[in-house]
XYZ file of C-alpha atoms in Angstrom:
687
model
C 46.719 115.198 100.908
C 43.192 115.734 99.688
C 41.234 113.498 97.374
C 38.102 114.236 95.397
C 35.124 111.952 95.785
C 35.513 108.939 93.510
C 32.826 106.260 93.443
C 33.926 102.603 93.524
C 37.329 103.969 94.364
C 39.334 100.854 95.178
C 38.431 97.183 95.315
C 40.445 94.050 95.993
C 40.369 91.128 93.643
C 41.810 88.055 95.370
C 42.292 84.921 93.280
C 44.368 81.803 93.688
C 46.222 82.080 90.375
C 47.930 85.481 90.352
C 48.970 87.164 87.119
C 52.612 88.110 86.635
C 51.921 91.708 87.638
C 49.932 90.775 90.736
C 52.673 88.349 91.732
C 55.075 91.275 91.487
C 52.749 93.382 93.655
C 52.511 90.602 96.236
C 56.295 90.447 96.454
C 56.399 94.235 96.690
C 53.965 94.236 99.615
C 55.932 91.519 101.387
C 59.079 93.582 100.921
C 57.476 96.741 102.303
C 55.878 94.933 105.230
C 59.243 94.602 106.914
C 59.540 98.358 107.394
C 56.030 99.814 107.050
C 52.621 99.787 108.705
C 49.926 98.438 106.395
C 46.354 99.667 106.054
C 43.726 98.268 103.714
C 40.882 99.789 101.730
C 37.961 97.889 100.182
C 35.207 99.982 98.583
C 32.763 97.070 98.578
C 33.278 95.475 101.997
C 35.050 98.141 104.025
C 33.926 100.545 106.754
C 35.539 103.903 107.532
C 34.854 103.318 111.240
C 37.314 100.415 111.251
C 41.053 100.912 111.718
C 42.007 99.519 108.306
C 44.463 97.000 109.758
C 42.957 93.901 108.157
C 42.272 93.202 104.462
C 38.971 91.483 105.275
C 36.349 92.098 107.994
C 37.236 90.179 111.132
C 36.663 90.580 114.880
C 35.027 93.990 114.622
C 37.615 95.542 112.346
C 38.682 95.408 108.717
C 39.509 97.632 105.758
C 38.536 101.246 105.212
C 35.804 101.928 102.653
C 36.819 105.253 101.056
C 40.021 107.129 100.392
C 38.887 110.049 102.513
C 38.124 107.695 105.384
C 41.447 105.901 104.936
C 43.533 109.088 104.909
C 41.728 110.468 107.967
C 42.039 107.135 109.766
C 45.759 106.824 109.053
C 46.363 110.400 110.212
C 44.670 109.607 113.511
C 46.832 106.529 114.092
C 50.188 107.984 113.138
C 52.847 108.186 115.797
C 54.240 111.423 114.347
C 51.317 113.725 113.471
C 53.666 116.467 112.246
C 54.542 114.311 109.256
C 51.103 114.973 107.814
C 50.636 112.594 104.887
C 54.320 112.002 104.187
C 55.841 108.543 103.800
C 52.670 107.055 102.350
C 52.392 104.394 99.640
C 49.049 103.596 98.029
C 49.421 100.222 96.320
C 47.026 97.993 94.423
C 46.339 94.790 96.282
C 47.533 91.733 94.306
C 44.893 90.142 92.134
C 43.848 89.484 88.571
C 43.155 93.164 87.836
C 44.316 96.546 89.033
C 41.957 98.275 91.461
C 40.054 100.970 89.541
C 39.554 104.546 90.760
C 36.808 106.110 88.668
C 35.432 109.643 88.579
C 32.273 108.691 86.702
C 28.582 108.307 87.228
C 27.803 104.766 86.076
C 24.634 103.803 84.221
C 23.973 100.118 83.751
C 23.594 99.203 80.101
C 20.421 97.349 81.054
C 18.837 100.646 82.167
C 18.693 102.001 78.617
C 15.430 102.050 76.697
C 15.172 102.073 72.872
C 13.907 105.205 71.137
C 13.204 104.306 67.536
C 15.526 102.020 65.598
C 18.976 103.131 66.773
C 18.813 105.543 69.704
C 18.725 104.419 73.347
C 18.179 106.618 76.384
C 18.491 106.401 80.157
C 17.999 108.785 83.080
C 20.983 109.874 85.169
C 21.760 112.241 88.026
C 24.472 114.853 87.683
C 25.991 117.150 85.108
C 26.636 116.460 81.459
C 30.137 115.951 80.180
C 32.015 115.798 76.873
C 33.494 112.568 78.222
C 31.106 109.620 78.063
C 32.246 106.017 77.688
C 30.664 102.739 76.679
C 32.750 100.294 78.650
C 36.318 101.395 77.867
C 35.419 103.042 74.559
C 34.973 106.786 74.197
C 31.669 107.932 72.734
C 31.618 111.007 70.486
C 29.241 113.918 70.942
C 26.588 113.942 68.225
C 28.344 115.636 65.324
C 28.172 116.807 61.750
C 29.802 115.566 59.587
C 29.862 112.066 61.059
C 33.113 110.219 61.546
C 33.890 107.829 58.725
C 33.720 104.997 61.255
C 33.561 105.103 65.044
C 36.157 102.919 66.765
C 35.967 104.030 70.412
C 39.479 105.485 70.282
C 38.744 108.387 67.950
C 40.049 111.951 68.085
C 37.233 114.493 68.189
C 39.202 116.599 65.692
C 39.235 113.918 63.009
C 37.569 114.692 59.684
C 35.559 114.930 57.600
C 34.812 118.641 58.030
C 32.400 121.373 57.040
C 33.866 124.496 55.392
C 33.111 128.095 56.361
C 31.605 130.099 53.492
C 32.660 133.576 54.630
C 33.762 135.757 57.532
C 31.380 137.958 59.470
C 33.620 140.962 58.893
C 35.946 140.526 55.894
C 38.452 143.277 55.082
C 41.011 143.880 52.364
C 43.760 142.241 54.434
C 41.678 139.499 56.101
C 39.137 137.657 54.029
C 38.048 134.219 52.881
C 40.338 134.445 49.842
C 43.462 135.008 51.998
C 44.153 138.457 50.498
C 46.178 139.268 53.603
C 48.672 136.515 52.891
C 49.719 133.280 54.523
C 48.932 134.685 57.976
C 46.332 137.444 58.075
C 47.338 139.454 61.135
C 44.748 142.230 60.992
C 41.492 140.288 61.199
C 38.589 142.195 62.727
C 37.551 141.120 66.233
C 34.012 140.481 64.988
C 35.412 137.361 63.347
C 35.767 135.884 66.825
C 31.986 135.939 67.228
C 30.810 133.644 64.434
C 30.816 133.034 60.682
C 28.680 132.569 57.587
C 27.972 128.975 56.619
C 27.049 127.263 53.371
C 23.368 126.639 52.753
C 22.400 123.218 54.114
C 25.402 122.734 56.400
C 23.545 124.009 59.474
C 19.808 123.658 60.047
C 18.202 126.896 61.276
C 15.341 124.784 62.637
C 17.365 122.879 65.230
C 15.097 122.427 68.246
C 17.703 123.796 70.656
C 20.834 125.193 68.967
C 22.140 126.519 72.290
C 23.192 123.003 73.308
C 25.708 122.983 70.480
C 29.395 123.751 70.113
C 31.298 124.509 66.924
C 34.876 123.237 66.704
C 36.789 125.905 64.754
C 40.163 124.888 63.319
C 42.904 127.511 63.224
C 46.503 126.767 62.204
C 48.029 124.896 65.146
C 44.964 125.026 67.397
C 41.267 124.259 67.320
C 38.751 125.736 69.753
C 35.093 125.444 70.581
C 32.601 128.255 70.218
C 29.295 127.758 72.008
C 26.294 128.426 69.793
C 24.210 131.483 70.641
C 22.023 131.781 67.601
C 21.476 130.739 63.984
C 19.975 133.642 62.071
C 18.965 134.813 58.615
C 21.701 135.062 56.044
C 23.207 131.755 57.209
C 24.910 133.452 60.143
C 26.000 131.458 63.180
C 26.869 133.445 66.315
C 28.783 132.418 69.448
C 27.919 133.302 73.035
C 31.518 134.405 73.725
C 34.385 135.441 71.470
C 36.896 132.854 70.345
C 40.503 133.223 71.463
C 41.622 133.747 67.856
C 39.692 135.361 64.997
C 38.513 133.140 62.172
C 40.599 133.840 59.081
C 43.940 134.493 60.763
C 45.380 131.246 59.366
C 43.612 130.814 56.016
C 45.858 128.124 54.533
C 46.655 126.016 57.569
C 43.108 126.137 58.952
C 41.345 125.328 55.712
C 38.383 127.221 57.230
C 37.245 123.876 58.662
C 34.677 123.322 61.397
C 32.639 120.561 63.067
C 29.194 120.801 64.666
C 28.964 119.089 68.078
C 26.167 118.180 70.484
C 22.972 118.943 68.574
C 20.219 116.400 69.158
C 19.127 116.336 65.504
C 22.683 115.288 64.535
C 22.514 112.146 66.713
C 22.466 109.693 63.835
C 25.573 107.473 63.848
C 26.994 104.630 65.931
C 29.202 105.843 68.760
C 27.495 109.223 69.175
C 25.712 110.574 72.255
C 23.667 113.582 73.329
C 23.320 114.632 76.959
C 20.246 116.584 78.085
C 21.281 118.073 81.420
C 17.980 119.819 82.059
C 15.967 116.617 81.591
C 18.748 114.456 83.103
C 18.630 112.032 80.166
C 21.515 110.549 78.184
C 20.865 109.496 74.586
C 23.273 107.368 72.577
C 23.602 105.070 69.589
C 25.566 101.970 70.625
C 26.802 99.126 68.449
C 24.232 96.372 68.212
C 23.713 94.527 71.526
C 26.601 96.408 73.203
C 24.393 97.536 76.109
C 23.765 93.917 77.070
C 27.391 93.551 78.162
C 28.690 97.065 78.830
C 27.884 99.868 81.240
C 28.013 103.576 80.400
C 30.157 106.056 82.324
C 29.661 109.829 82.426
C 32.799 111.561 83.699
C 31.942 113.630 86.750
C 35.021 114.350 88.884
C 37.879 116.370 87.436
C 40.549 116.013 90.160
C 41.087 112.806 92.114
C 44.086 113.720 94.306
C 45.613 117.024 95.413
C 49.042 116.359 96.880
C 50.708 119.379 98.451
C 53.315 120.265 101.094
C 54.422 116.702 101.660
C 57.092 114.146 100.753
C 57.631 110.448 100.062
C 54.310 109.688 98.384
C 53.938 106.715 96.071
C 51.112 105.314 93.949
C 51.634 101.874 92.487
C 49.599 99.262 90.641
C 46.372 101.290 90.346
C 44.026 102.246 87.524
C 42.506 105.729 87.108
C 39.584 106.315 84.763
C 36.865 108.748 83.744
C 37.930 112.268 84.700
C 36.085 115.455 83.716
C 37.615 118.542 82.077
C 35.607 121.137 84.017
C 34.307 122.245 80.598
C 37.583 124.046 80.006
C 38.867 124.579 76.482
C 42.066 126.630 76.175
C 45.763 126.703 77.102
C 45.158 125.985 80.773
C 46.991 122.975 82.283
C 44.443 121.864 84.870
C 42.240 120.142 85.987
C 44.246 116.964 86.367
C 43.730 113.550 87.928
C 46.808 114.177 90.094
C 47.663 117.733 91.132
C 51.073 117.767 92.830
C 52.796 120.843 94.264
C 55.410 121.711 96.896
C 56.224 118.012 97.153
C 59.450 116.000 97.272
C 59.908 112.359 96.369
C 56.636 111.609 94.609
C 56.289 108.601 92.331
C 53.751 106.835 90.155
C 54.684 103.294 89.120
C 52.921 100.641 87.075
C 49.630 102.548 86.995
C 47.096 102.968 84.204
C 45.420 106.266 83.269
C 42.633 106.015 80.713
C 39.538 107.924 79.573
C 41.024 111.127 80.993
C 39.091 114.344 80.382
C 41.952 116.817 80.577
C 45.414 116.263 82.147
C 46.595 113.044 83.760
C 49.396 114.162 86.109
C 50.212 117.817 86.754
C 53.545 118.460 88.481
C 52.864 121.999 89.573
C 54.802 124.393 91.794
C 58.162 123.614 93.425
C 58.405 119.848 93.075
C 61.627 117.862 93.403
C 62.538 114.209 92.864
C 59.531 113.079 90.854
C 59.314 109.724 89.083
C 56.662 108.432 86.684
C 57.613 104.924 85.649
C 56.278 101.918 83.738
C 52.752 103.313 83.492
C 50.217 103.442 80.673
C 48.281 106.500 79.519
C 45.544 106.263 76.907
C 42.611 108.314 75.634
C 43.734 111.585 77.256
C 41.824 114.810 76.605
C 44.855 117.149 76.652
C 48.221 116.297 78.291
C 49.106 112.974 79.883
C 51.866 114.589 81.989
C 52.526 118.300 82.497
C 55.318 119.772 84.635
C 56.133 123.276 85.862
C 59.265 125.308 85.130
C 60.349 124.987 88.785
C 60.501 121.191 88.604
C 63.807 119.532 89.457
C 65.003 115.931 89.234
C 62.124 114.616 87.161
C 62.285 111.146 85.604
C 59.645 109.966 83.112
C 60.681 106.528 81.917
C 59.367 103.307 80.390
C 55.799 104.549 79.997
C 53.379 104.050 77.123
C 51.190 106.870 75.793
C 48.445 106.223 73.223
C 45.967 108.963 72.321
C 46.575 112.529 73.562
C 44.811 115.745 72.648
C 41.626 113.768 72.099
C 39.262 116.655 72.927
C 41.372 119.771 73.689
C 43.346 120.919 70.653
C 45.273 123.925 71.967
C 48.647 122.534 70.852
C 48.249 119.270 72.764
C 50.863 116.578 73.321
C 51.314 113.521 75.483
C 54.136 115.178 77.430
C 54.324 118.916 78.139
C 57.498 119.148 80.166
C 59.118 122.201 81.712
C 61.791 122.223 84.339
C 64.847 123.799 85.939
C 67.259 120.947 86.591
C 67.916 117.311 85.710
C 64.800 116.422 83.715
C 65.103 113.062 81.973
C 62.577 111.573 79.548
C 63.689 108.132 78.482
C 62.504 104.860 76.978
C 58.886 105.927 76.488
C 56.593 104.935 73.636
C 54.310 107.720 72.378
C 51.709 107.460 69.623
C 48.457 108.964 68.377
C 48.566 112.600 69.405
C 46.483 115.168 67.533
C 49.507 117.502 67.570
C 53.001 116.934 68.998
C 54.322 113.795 70.651
C 56.060 115.778 73.363
C 56.623 119.476 74.024
C 59.803 120.353 75.904
C 60.542 123.775 77.390
C 57.994 126.443 76.361
C 59.221 128.383 79.387
C 61.609 130.980 80.725
C 64.980 129.732 79.552
C 68.585 130.107 80.742
C 71.947 131.640 79.988
C 74.539 129.760 77.982
C 76.605 128.975 81.081
C 73.634 127.807 83.184
C 74.998 124.243 83.129
C 78.539 122.973 82.717
C 79.699 121.537 79.393
C 78.259 118.099 78.685
C 75.346 118.590 81.113
C 71.729 119.264 80.203
C 68.568 120.528 81.854
C 66.532 118.220 79.601
C 67.760 114.814 78.467
C 65.363 113.203 75.968
C 66.712 109.776 75.069
C 65.600 106.413 73.622
C 61.959 107.322 73.088
C 59.767 106.120 70.234
C 57.384 108.802 68.917
C 55.042 107.810 66.106
C 51.714 108.422 64.358
C 51.320 111.981 65.611
C 49.410 114.891 64.094
C 46.891 112.579 62.461
C 46.116 115.161 59.783
C 44.277 117.434 62.231
C 46.515 120.482 62.918
C 49.627 122.080 61.398
C 53.108 123.217 62.466
C 54.368 120.751 65.080
C 56.888 117.973 65.624
C 57.263 114.637 67.315
C 59.659 116.305 69.752
C 58.864 120.022 69.846
C 61.153 122.298 71.872
C 60.680 126.017 72.442
C 61.768 128.901 74.636
C 59.411 131.805 75.371
C 57.900 134.598 73.220
C 60.550 137.086 74.341
C 63.145 135.149 72.364
C 61.441 135.704 69.009
C 60.993 139.453 68.725
C 63.253 141.797 66.732
C 64.811 143.076 69.971
C 65.196 139.643 71.558
C 68.141 139.091 73.884
C 69.185 135.593 72.838
C 71.655 135.302 75.721
C 68.705 134.172 77.859
C 67.173 131.749 75.356
C 69.210 128.611 76.096
C 67.183 125.511 76.943
C 70.113 123.095 77.341
C 68.454 120.009 75.908
C 69.832 116.827 74.407
C 67.608 114.786 72.078
C 69.374 111.510 71.356
C 68.745 107.910 70.291
C 65.053 108.493 69.608
C 62.963 107.133 66.760
C 60.538 109.768 65.449
C 58.352 108.722 62.565
C 55.005 108.626 60.766
C 53.790 112.180 61.152
C 50.745 113.620 59.401
C 49.905 117.342 59.332
C 46.748 118.921 57.962
C 48.594 121.401 55.754
C 52.270 121.565 56.738
C 54.813 121.065 59.491
C 54.640 117.436 60.647
C 58.317 117.633 61.589
C 60.634 115.297 63.452
C 62.536 117.472 65.955
C 61.735 121.180 66.081
C 63.475 123.947 68.020
C 61.130 126.955 67.833
C 61.192 130.610 68.977
C 64.991 130.904 68.726
C 65.491 128.240 71.383
C 69.215 127.676 71.872
C 71.675 125.062 73.115
C 69.978 122.052 71.563
C 71.926 118.911 70.756
C 70.107 116.588 68.353
C 72.177 113.459 67.823
C 71.895 109.803 66.901
C 68.191 109.757 66.056
C 66.265 107.848 63.388
C 63.906 110.315 61.689
C 61.691 108.888 58.968
C 58.311 108.960 57.219
C 57.671 112.533 58.313
C 55.408 115.258 56.924
C 57.939 118.073 57.223
C 61.562 118.772 58.060
C 63.493 116.112 59.932
C 65.239 118.773 62.045
C 64.306 122.458 62.271
C 66.297 125.045 64.235
C 63.989 128.042 63.903
C 66.682 130.595 64.718
C 68.647 130.186 67.951
C 72.293 129.681 68.821
C 74.597 126.857 69.803
C 72.366 124.255 68.125
C 73.817 121.013 66.791
C 72.392 118.219 64.609
C 74.901 115.372 64.591
C 74.942 111.780 63.311
C 71.197 111.443 62.598
C 69.729 108.947 60.121
C 67.115 110.775 58.024
C 64.788 109.010 55.578
C 62.927 111.816 53.808
C 59.774 110.738 51.967
C 57.912 114.014 51.325
C 58.376 117.081 49.187
C 59.810 120.105 50.960
C 62.812 120.631 53.162
C 64.903 118.166 55.100
C 66.423 120.724 57.446
C 64.971 124.053 58.603
C 66.796 127.197 59.664
C 65.924 130.759 60.573
C 63.623 133.024 58.596
C 62.247 136.501 59.002
C 58.863 135.290 60.244
C 60.095 134.492 63.762
C 61.976 137.805 63.982
C 58.971 139.799 62.796
C 60.803 140.911 59.686
C 64.270 140.947 61.252
C 66.572 137.947 60.978
C 68.041 137.089 64.366
C 71.619 135.976 64.794
C 71.809 132.215 64.397
C 74.609 129.704 64.673
C 74.142 126.012 64.065
C 75.975 122.856 63.122
C 74.662 120.151 60.775
C 77.290 117.423 60.571
C 77.702 113.691 60.040
C 74.074 113.127 59.116
C 72.761 110.695 56.518
C 70.030 112.187 54.311
C 68.239 109.600 52.169
C 65.701 111.411 49.949
C 62.959 109.440 48.212
C 60.729 112.295 46.972
C 61.825 114.077 43.811
C 60.755 117.460 45.232
C 62.684 117.093 48.477
C 65.207 119.881 49.180
C 67.747 120.534 51.921
C 66.445 124.037 52.703
C 63.355 125.912 51.594
C 63.719 129.173 49.649
C 63.120 131.597 52.501
C 65.271 129.817 55.092
C 68.285 132.020 55.782
C 70.787 133.183 58.387
C 72.731 136.255 59.446
C 76.309 136.673 60.629
C 78.044 133.281 60.722
C 77.034 130.778 58.064
C 75.934 127.374 59.392
C 78.594 124.716 59.764
C 77.423 121.999 57.345
C 79.842 119.166 56.612
C 80.632 115.431 56.654
C 77.130 114.484 55.544
C 75.955 111.781 53.145
C 73.246 112.704 50.629
C 71.398 110.149 48.513
C 68.554 110.615 46.012
C 66.541 107.549 45.068
C 64.862 109.521 42.280
C 66.657 109.996 38.953
C 65.316 113.565 38.700
C 68.156 115.764 37.430
C 66.432 118.952 38.546
C 66.557 117.739 42.136
C 70.317 117.272 41.886
C 70.696 120.715 40.328
C 68.590 122.491 42.995
C 68.695 120.386 46.177
C 71.020 122.610 48.162
C 70.154 126.084 49.549
C 69.302 128.844 47.084
C 68.721 126.189 44.398
C 72.360 125.230 44.163
C 73.845 121.987 42.950
C 76.250 120.083 45.175
C 79.240 121.554 43.369
C 77.910 125.108 43.611
C 77.142 124.589 47.310
C 80.657 123.296 47.959
C 82.120 126.296 46.129
C 80.706 128.406 48.983
C 82.776 126.341 51.462
C 79.893 124.152 52.622
C 79.868 120.342 52.840
C 83.475 120.145 51.657
C 83.923 116.688 53.189
C 80.431 115.443 52.380
C 79.558 112.913 49.707
C 76.648 111.931 47.497
C 76.001 108.199 47.347
C 74.015 105.287 48.721
C 74.619 105.063 52.495
C 73.623 101.394 52.430
C 71.079 101.198 55.193
C 70.445 97.640 56.332
C 66.782 97.468 55.234
C 64.875 100.607 54.265
C 61.707 98.627 53.526
C 61.519 97.539 57.154
C 62.918 100.847 58.421
C 66.196 99.456 59.680
C 68.638 102.355 59.411
C 71.780 100.721 60.680
C 74.707 101.167 58.313
C 76.243 98.219 56.547
C 79.951 97.630 57.085
C 80.659 98.774 53.522
C 78.741 102.065 53.888
C 80.508 105.171 52.577
C 79.120 107.012 55.610
C 81.574 105.190 57.864
C 84.463 106.613 55.832
C 83.649 110.188 56.867
C 83.138 109.504 60.554
C 79.416 108.722 60.700
C 78.626 106.071 63.291
C 76.001 103.356 62.992
C 73.652 102.711 65.914
C 70.758 100.342 66.491
C 67.322 101.680 67.443
C 65.256 98.670 66.426
C 62.541 97.843 68.939
C-alpha cells in the first residue's frame, strides 16, 4: 500500500463522554483486540521512530506520526513479511469527532488582509486549485454571471448563463440557428477553438485573460476551454480544442457558457481567485467568516493507492480536500482511494467531503469489495467508480449529496461497472448535476451469461432525488447502458445484455435543462433489464425508457407523471443511426397517474420493429378533464379504444388507482383500488 502525503493526517480526540458513534468504535476496537495487533497514529503527538504500540507517548515509545511512517513501521514488525500490507484495518480512534485526513494546504483565516471593501487576500505556498474551501463550504472561482446566491454547496454549472452570439465557422448544416437540425453532426472543427460573444459579455481589457476558463455547455456534457486570447470582432479563442464542437447540440446546449477565474470578475460573496505566480489567494468571504474559519486549498489528488493485497479495511475516518489534477474529461481518476488487484477491501462509516474528482475508484481485478454506511458530499465527479472486472461488490446504506460539482462529463454519484454479483442497495442519493447513478456503460454479456432469476447488477431500495438540477440534458436517476457497439445499424444485440434488476427504488424530483430528466433509462440498446416495483414521480421526462434493446421488462411500477411528454420510451431510429433495431419489451401491471394535460404514453417517433411490445394489465388515470388527451394519449395518437383494437392493453383499465396520499407522495394502493383487481400489487417505499 502506498499513501500520498496528507498534512494533519490523523489525530485522536479523547473525551470522557463518547458520542454514539465513538462508543461503537470503542466496542469495535475491543472486539478486534482479541485477535489483532494494534498500532496507533497521532499526527500531533506521534513520532515515526516509535513502534506505534501505545496511543500516547510513554517510556520512550508511543504512536506513529504519519501514515507513511506507520505503514513502514508495521511492515518492519510483521511476523510474516510476505503478507505485505494484507490483513490491515485502519480505524478512527474513539472520540467526539472522526479523525480527518486532509489533502489541503491550510491558511488561517486570521492571515487574510482586506483589499478594499470586500476582497481579502493571503499568501500561500503551492499550486492553485479549482477546489478551495472556507471551513467546510466550497468557494466558487470568480465567475460571470454571478450565482444568484452562494451557499457553499453550489454546483459550478448552475445558472445564470451567458449566451454565445455565433460560431467561429458556421456552415449550412451547423450554425447558430440550428439549420442542421436537433443534432448538428457536421460542425466544423474550428468550432472547437472558440466562439463569438455578445458585446459587453466579455471585457477585452481583462488584465490577464489567460488565467480564465470558459465553461461550455453541450447537450449532456459541459467542458472547460482555457482562454488563449480575446481579439477584435468579439472573438474568444481557446489554447486547445474542446472535445466537442460548439453547435453540435443547439437545442439542448442553449449555447450557454460561464466565465471562470478572471480577477476582474471577483465581485461576489463566495468567490475566489488564485494567483499561482504571485502565490496569493484572493476571496470574498461572508462578513466576519474569517474570524472563525480557516481556508483550505486542495493540493493532493490521491491519498491511498491499494494494490496487490487483501483484507484491507478503513473505518470511522474522514477524508477531505482532494485535488482533481486539473483534469476535465471522461477520465475516472484521480481518486482519494485507488484500489486494484485487491480482494476483501472495505470502507465503513467513513466520510468523504470536498472531493476534487473521484472518491473511491475500484480499478482493475477487484473482488469482494464493500462500501457501507458512509457519507459522500461535495464531490467533483464520481463518489464511487468501479471497473468492468469487479466482482462481488456491495454498496449499501450510504448517503450521497452533491456529485458532479465541477466535472460535468456525464457525472453521477455512482458509476458502477462489473462482471458478477454487484449489489447497490439502501442508499440515499441527491443533488447530482446529471444522473443519480450510472450502471453498466461497459462491455456487456450474452443472454445466457447468468441463470434465470440471477443478475449481474441488483439495484434495490435506493432513494434517488433532486438530480439534474437544470444543468444538463438527457439522463436519468438510474441510467443504464451497454457500449457503443450495441447502437449501430449493424449491432449484434446478442452481446448487449446487462442483466440488471432495478427494484423497490424511489426515483423522483428530476430537473433537466432542456429534456430528458427521466426516472430509469436503458440506453444504447441495453438488454435484459428488469424494472419492477419502483415509485417514479415528479420527473422531467419519461418514467421508464428502454431505448431499443431486448428482453426488457417494466412491471408493477407506480408512476406519477407531472410533466408534458411521454411516460414510457421505446426505440427510435436515432440510436440505430437511421435503422430501427429489433426490440422486445414488456410493460405490464404498472399504474400511470397523469397530472399534465399534455402527457402521453409514447412520443410520436418512438417505434419498434418485429414483435410489438407486450403492453397489458395497466391502470391509466388522467387528473385533467382534457378530452384531447384521452383521444391521443396512446401511441400514434390513438384513444384507448383504438389502442385496444390493435390488441394492446386488452386487460388494462382507465380509472383512479386510489393511491393513499398523492399530496404527500404516498403511492401505496388502497384496499379498494381497481389496480388490485388486475393483479397489481401494492408495496410500501415510504422512508
